[in-house]
Coordinates of C-alpha atoms in Angstrom, one line a residue:
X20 CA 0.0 0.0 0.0
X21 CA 2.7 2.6 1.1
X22 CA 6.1 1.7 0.3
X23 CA 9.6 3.5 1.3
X24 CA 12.8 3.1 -0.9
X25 CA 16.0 4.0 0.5
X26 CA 14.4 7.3 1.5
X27 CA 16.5 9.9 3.1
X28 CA 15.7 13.8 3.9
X29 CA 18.3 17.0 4.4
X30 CA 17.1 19.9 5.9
X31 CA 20.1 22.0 4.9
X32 CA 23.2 20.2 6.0
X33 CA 21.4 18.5 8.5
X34 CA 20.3 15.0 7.8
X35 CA 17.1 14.0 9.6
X36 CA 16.3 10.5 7.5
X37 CA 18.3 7.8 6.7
X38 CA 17.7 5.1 4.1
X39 CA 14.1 4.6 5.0
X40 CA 12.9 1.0 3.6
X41 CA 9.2 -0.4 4.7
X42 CA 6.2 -1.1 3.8
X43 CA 2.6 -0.6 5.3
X44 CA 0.3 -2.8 3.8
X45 CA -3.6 -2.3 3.2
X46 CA -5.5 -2.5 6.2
X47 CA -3.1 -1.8 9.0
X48 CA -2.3 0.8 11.4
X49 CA 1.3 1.6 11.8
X50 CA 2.6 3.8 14.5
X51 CA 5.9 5.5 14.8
X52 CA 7.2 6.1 17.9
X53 CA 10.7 7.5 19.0
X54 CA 11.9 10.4 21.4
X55 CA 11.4 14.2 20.0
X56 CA 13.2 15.1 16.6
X57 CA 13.9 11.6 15.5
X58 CA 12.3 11.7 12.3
X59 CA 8.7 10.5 13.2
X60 CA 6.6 13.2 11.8
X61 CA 9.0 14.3 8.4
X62 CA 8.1 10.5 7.5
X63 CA 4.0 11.1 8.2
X64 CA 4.7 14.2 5.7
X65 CA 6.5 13.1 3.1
X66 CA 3.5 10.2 2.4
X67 CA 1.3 13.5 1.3
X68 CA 4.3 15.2 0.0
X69 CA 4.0 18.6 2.4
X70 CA 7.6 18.0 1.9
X71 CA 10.1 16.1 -0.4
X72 CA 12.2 13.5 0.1
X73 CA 16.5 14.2 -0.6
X74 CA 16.4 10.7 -2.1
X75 CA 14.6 7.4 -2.6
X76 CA 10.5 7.1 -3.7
X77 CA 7.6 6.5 -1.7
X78 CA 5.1 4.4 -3.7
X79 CA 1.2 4.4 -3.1
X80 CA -0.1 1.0 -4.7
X81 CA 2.6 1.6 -6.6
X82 CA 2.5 4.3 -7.9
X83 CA 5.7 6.9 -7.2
X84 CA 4.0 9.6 -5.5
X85 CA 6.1 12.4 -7.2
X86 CA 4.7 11.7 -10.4
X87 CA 1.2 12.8 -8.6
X88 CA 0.1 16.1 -8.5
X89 CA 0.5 17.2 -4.7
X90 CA -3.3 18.9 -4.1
X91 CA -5.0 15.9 -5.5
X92 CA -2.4 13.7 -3.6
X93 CA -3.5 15.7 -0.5
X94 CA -7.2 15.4 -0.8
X95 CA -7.2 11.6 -1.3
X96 CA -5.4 11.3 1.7
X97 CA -7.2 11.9 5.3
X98 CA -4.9 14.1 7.9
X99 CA -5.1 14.3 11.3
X100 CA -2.7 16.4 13.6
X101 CA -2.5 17.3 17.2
X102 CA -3.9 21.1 16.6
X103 CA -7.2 19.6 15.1
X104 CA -7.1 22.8 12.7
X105 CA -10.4 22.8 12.9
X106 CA -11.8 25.9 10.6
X107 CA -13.4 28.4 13.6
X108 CA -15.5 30.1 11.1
X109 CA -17.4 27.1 9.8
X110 CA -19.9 25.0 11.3
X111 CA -19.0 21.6 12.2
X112 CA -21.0 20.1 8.8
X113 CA -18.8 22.8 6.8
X114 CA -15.8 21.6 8.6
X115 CA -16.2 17.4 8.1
X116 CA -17.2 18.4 4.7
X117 CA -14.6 20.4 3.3
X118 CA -12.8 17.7 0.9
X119 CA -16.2 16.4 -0.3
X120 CA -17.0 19.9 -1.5
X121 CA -13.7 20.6 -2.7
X122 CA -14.3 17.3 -4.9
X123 CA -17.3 18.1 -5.9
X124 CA -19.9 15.8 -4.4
X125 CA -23.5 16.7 -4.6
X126 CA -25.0 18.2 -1.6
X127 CA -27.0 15.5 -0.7
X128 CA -24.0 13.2 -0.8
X129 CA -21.9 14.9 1.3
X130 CA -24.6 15.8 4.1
X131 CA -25.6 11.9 4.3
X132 CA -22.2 11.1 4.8
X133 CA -21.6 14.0 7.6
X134 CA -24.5 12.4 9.5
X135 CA -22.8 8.9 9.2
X136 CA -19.9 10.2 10.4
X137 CA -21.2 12.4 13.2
X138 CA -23.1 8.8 14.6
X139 CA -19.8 6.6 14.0
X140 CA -18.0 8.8 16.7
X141 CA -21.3 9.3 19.3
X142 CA -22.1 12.9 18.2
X143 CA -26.0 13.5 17.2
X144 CA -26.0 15.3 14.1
X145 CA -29.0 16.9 14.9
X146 CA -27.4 18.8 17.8
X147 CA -24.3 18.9 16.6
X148 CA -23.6 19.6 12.9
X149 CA -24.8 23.4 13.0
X150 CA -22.7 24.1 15.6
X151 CA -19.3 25.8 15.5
X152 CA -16.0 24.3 16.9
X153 CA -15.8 26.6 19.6
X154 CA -19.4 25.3 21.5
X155 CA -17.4 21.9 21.4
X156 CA -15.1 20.2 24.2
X157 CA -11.5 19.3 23.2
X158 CA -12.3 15.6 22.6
X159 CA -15.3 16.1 20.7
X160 CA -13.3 19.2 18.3
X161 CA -10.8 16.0 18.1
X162 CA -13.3 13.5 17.2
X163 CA -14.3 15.9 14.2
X164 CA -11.0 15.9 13.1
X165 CA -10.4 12.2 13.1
X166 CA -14.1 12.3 10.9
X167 CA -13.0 15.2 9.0
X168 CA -10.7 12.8 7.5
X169 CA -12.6 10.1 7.1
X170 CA -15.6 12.5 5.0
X171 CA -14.1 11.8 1.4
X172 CA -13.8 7.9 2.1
X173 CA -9.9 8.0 1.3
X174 CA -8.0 5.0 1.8
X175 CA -4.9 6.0 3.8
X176 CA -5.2 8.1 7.0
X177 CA -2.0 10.5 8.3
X178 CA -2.5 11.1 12.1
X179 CA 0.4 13.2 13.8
X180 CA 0.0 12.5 17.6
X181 CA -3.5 13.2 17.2
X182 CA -4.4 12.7 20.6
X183 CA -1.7 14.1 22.7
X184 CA -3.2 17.5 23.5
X185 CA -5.9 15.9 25.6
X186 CA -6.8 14.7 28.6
X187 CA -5.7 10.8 29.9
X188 CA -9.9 10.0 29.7
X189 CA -10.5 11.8 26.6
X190 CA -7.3 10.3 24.9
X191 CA -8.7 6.7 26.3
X192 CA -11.9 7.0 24.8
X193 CA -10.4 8.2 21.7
X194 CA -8.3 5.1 21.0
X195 CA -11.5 2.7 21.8
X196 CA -13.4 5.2 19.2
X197 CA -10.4 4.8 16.1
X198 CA -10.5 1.2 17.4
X199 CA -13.8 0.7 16.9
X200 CA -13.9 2.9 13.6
X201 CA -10.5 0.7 12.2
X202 CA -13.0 -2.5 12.9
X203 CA -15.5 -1.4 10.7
X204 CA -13.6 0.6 7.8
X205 CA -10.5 -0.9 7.7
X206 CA -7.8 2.3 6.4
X207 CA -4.4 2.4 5.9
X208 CA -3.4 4.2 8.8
X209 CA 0.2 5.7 9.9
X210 CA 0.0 6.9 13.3
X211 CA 2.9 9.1 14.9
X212 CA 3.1 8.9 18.6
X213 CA 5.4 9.2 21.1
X214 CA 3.1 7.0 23.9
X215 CA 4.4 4.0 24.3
X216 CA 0.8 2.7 25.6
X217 CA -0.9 4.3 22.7
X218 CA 1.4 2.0 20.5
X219 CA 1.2 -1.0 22.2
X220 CA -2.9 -0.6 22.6
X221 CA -3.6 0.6 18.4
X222 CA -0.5 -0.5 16.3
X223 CA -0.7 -3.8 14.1
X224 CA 3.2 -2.7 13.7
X225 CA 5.5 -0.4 15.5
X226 CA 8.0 1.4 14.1
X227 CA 10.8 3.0 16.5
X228 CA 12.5 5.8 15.1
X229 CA 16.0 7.2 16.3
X230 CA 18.2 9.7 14.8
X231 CA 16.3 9.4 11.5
X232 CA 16.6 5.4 11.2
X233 CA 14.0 3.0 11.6
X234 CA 14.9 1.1 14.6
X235 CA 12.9 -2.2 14.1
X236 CA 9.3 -2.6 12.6
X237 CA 7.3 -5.3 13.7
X238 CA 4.2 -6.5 15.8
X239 CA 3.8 -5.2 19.1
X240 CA 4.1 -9.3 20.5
X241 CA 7.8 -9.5 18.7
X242 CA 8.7 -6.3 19.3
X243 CA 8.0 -7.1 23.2
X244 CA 9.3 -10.4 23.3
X245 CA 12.6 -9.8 21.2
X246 CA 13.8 -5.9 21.4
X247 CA 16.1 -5.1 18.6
X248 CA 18.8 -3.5 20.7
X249 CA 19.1 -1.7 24.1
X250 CA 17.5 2.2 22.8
X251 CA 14.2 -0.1 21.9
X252 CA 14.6 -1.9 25.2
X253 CA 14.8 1.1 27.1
X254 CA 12.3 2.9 25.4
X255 CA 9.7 0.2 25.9
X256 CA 10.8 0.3 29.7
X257 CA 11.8 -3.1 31.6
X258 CA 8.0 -2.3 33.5
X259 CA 6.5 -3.2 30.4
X260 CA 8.9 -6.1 29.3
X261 CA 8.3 -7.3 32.8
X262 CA 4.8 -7.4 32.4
X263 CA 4.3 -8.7 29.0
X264 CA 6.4 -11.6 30.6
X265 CA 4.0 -12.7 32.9
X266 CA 1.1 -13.0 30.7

């Protein structure tokens, strides 16, 4: 589905990417994880090309992505980020419908689908859709923007620690809801985190990121049972390792 080849990425002089080879496949949510400036989030953007790789191709079903025009690239692709950008002006139907529009679906299309979308996540579209993101908590603005990006049906999701900003019982409930979502819709999903709970709990893979290399990349079960080196080890925390022992 999304495919790295020996991808790196200079800012400047400064190399933040190194030779950059995996593969998410169809279906799967893939979190990467690593401490702060290790690379995590200049891989999330270069899938929907808000920046561009030094070297190497990223494929999307195989297609190299720099042969795509960038704007259409970007609106098949749902985005999620920590800031929810959420567009203060517009109500919360404008908001989840923006891409839709921008497509050009038909009015009635795109309002049946915001409805959908408003019941997936708990939120009554009756009440809710004509309202405007400030009349909304944090973790419902959030679960707008995880919708948001769902409204045009794309097929590969880009969240960027979408959940970090909130609370430890709104974050909670937030991971059941893209759970729950992930069971019914199935997306491609690359997930940047740096929670190594929020990994373990969501990831069919992990990725751990360090000084712009990918670490190891496998299932959370291997990943706990056989640590690629000591910065994994540590990162996962011997509490964890512990743990997962005794089960």
């Amino acid at each position: 589905m999304i495919r790295f080849e020996n991808v790196s990425k200079y800012f400047e002089e400064t190399q933040v990417l190194q030779d950059l080879n995996f593969q998410i496949d169809e279906g799967e949510i893939v979190c990467l994880i690593g401490p702060s400036g290790c690379g995590k989030t200049t891989t999330l953007r270069l899938v929907n090309r808000l920046i561009e790789p030094s070297s190497g191709k990223i494929y999307i079903q195989d297609k190299d992505i720099s042969n795509i025009d960038p704007v259409e690239l970007r609106r098949s692709i749902g985005y999620v980020i920590q800031q929810i950008g959420l567009f203060p002006h517009m109500t919360i139907e404008k908001n989840i419908s923006v891409v839709p529009r921008l497509k050009g679906w038909k009015e009635k299309d795109y309002c049946k689908r915001v409805d959908e979308l408003l019941e997936m996540v708990g939120l009554d579209p009756n009440v809710y859709k004509k309202r405007y993101p400030a009349e909304l908590s944090g973790g419902q603005q959030q679960r707008i923007g995880v919708i948001r990006a769902l409204a045009a049906n794309p097929s590969i999701i880009l969240m960027d620690e979408p959940f970090s900003a909130l609370d430890p019982i709104s974050r909670e409930q937030l991971q059941d809801e893209l759970i729950k979502i992930q069971m019914e819709i199935r997306k491609t999903i690359l997930f940047v985190t740096h929670d190594m709970d929020e990994a373990l709990k969501l990831a069919d893979k992990i990725g751990f990121m360090h000084e712009g290399k990918l670490i190891q990349l496998d299932t959370p079960e291997a990943i706990l049972n056989r640590p690629a080196n000591d910065f994994v080890r540590d990162f996962i925390g011997e509490k964890r390792l512990k743990k997962h022992l005794k089960q």
